[in-house]
């Protein structure tokens, strides 16, 4: 026993010096992880890292839009993206439902009108509650929130500036850049910046935008135009080339065809040349028809630019530190583990080159990065078969390859496309046009016919797509799909009844129950 006690006394100094060395190592930096950007990806990464007992901070600072719009913690999705978009889309859907309700026997006084001044503050109040909720979550997880604008000084050091200009310097063992992007303005067009707005502004307007011109054909453009039309506003979309670039083009055309029948006006193959403000306060927009060269004009109350997004990299001091970027896109070049060209600096979300600009992918990538850094995990983010939905009046859900991409990879003879036009049951009594309600399943032609891509237009497309996304992610085949039992009567049921191929040339219209 005496010998054992003697050994313990010898051990204590060794343990003490080991612990002291560990403390010295961890105290080398102010934080184990410092995240620049308080959007979906940055918040997810910071909270996950804190779960491992690490000292974590998030720097988030929102520059006002050119129109002066500013918001709180949470990034694009919460403040000027997914959340307000889906809520205003819901407002538009309710307008359609009220009209349908009359066919179902509900007596509703006419005319049916929408009040922006009731909707917008309700949406904005909910967003503010989310801003507060994010702050509370960070506090509960013991993540330090700093309302400061960060830029890099080296691989472990960040310079932070407050809105009053006060500077601070922080060091961290690891730095994650998650600053996302902001809408582009076509500054070569006179009046675009002075008189136009973007998706950074539309959800925070205090008054109705009135007659609106949306310039662009991305999902942002079409979603905004869709809900503006849905709440009864005179809305036009100006398209320079094709709609929904990167999506399946047959489906993209179905989406815009439905929007046209729904009331949205389209100016195809047109490009704006000038925006002028009239004495009345209205905006005179001039444009050119790119096919004919003809010039045209019209007046609008609001011009909404939706011509793409720019990554927020300009103020980060990336080049001086040595972080490599794609000069064409402005995005940060990252490896499979989200690492940049500088050790201990990582980039996630929309700012990273080659990543889908989607909230759920940024969240998942952030969590997995934190687990690799601090939790002894080696799991990488899998960006294959990521589902998404475009919340246009006729919703479009997809996962996997478009038909065009499948042909490019496997050849026309290497794929089989199963498809169907169907009519949702809820459209029947309401006598709604279902011409664009469509399902497409792109499969390999040989063997069990593994599913390469799934595309669905119709009600609740996001809910439908989410379920099938898991099956496709797991390598589901057409054979397995046909063995599944449907839920009757639903639109999703039509998917497991697909039996007509494009190759056959047969009419794919669903008839009967």
Coordinates of N, CA and C in Angstrom, one line a residue, residues 39 102 135 143 154 200 225 274 286 289 333 380 424 430 457 499:
X39 N -26.2 32.4 -41.0 CA -27.3 31.8 -41.8 C -27.5 30.4 -41.4
X102 N -66.2 27.9 -53.4 CA -67.6 28.2 -53.9 C -68.2 27.0 -54.7
X135 N -31.2 33.5 -31.5 CA -30.3 34.1 -30.5 C -30.5 33.2 -29.2
X143 N -23.0 29.2 -27.4 CA -22.3 29.8 -28.6 C -22.4 31.3 -28.4
X154 N -5.4 36.0 -41.1 CA -4.6 34.8 -41.5 C -5.4 33.6 -41.2
X200 N -34.3 40.7 -51.5 CA -34.0 41.2 -50.2 C -35.0 42.3 -49.7
X225 N -43.1 36.0 -58.6 CA -44.2 36.3 -59.6 C -45.4 35.5 -59.3
X274 N -33.7 50.1 -69.9 CA -33.7 51.3 -69.1 C -34.9 51.3 -68.2
X286 N -38.2 50.2 -70.3 CA -38.0 50.0 -71.8 C -37.2 48.7 -71.9
X289 N -37.0 43.2 -77.7 CA -37.3 41.9 -78.0 C -36.0 41.3 -78.7
X333 N -13.3 27.9 -53.6 CA -13.0 26.5 -54.0 C -12.8 25.7 -52.8
X380 N -18.5 12.5 -44.9 CA -18.6 13.6 -45.7 C -20.0 13.9 -46.2
X424 N -55.4 15.9 -60.1 CA -55.6 15.8 -58.7 C -57.1 15.8 -58.4
X430 N -63.8 21.5 -58.3 CA -63.5 22.9 -58.5 C -63.3 23.3 -60.0
X457 N -45.1 17.7 -60.8 CA -45.8 19.0 -60.7 C -47.2 18.8 -60.2
X499 N -46.7 3.6 -65.9 CA -46.5 2.4 -66.8 C -46.3 2.8 -68.3

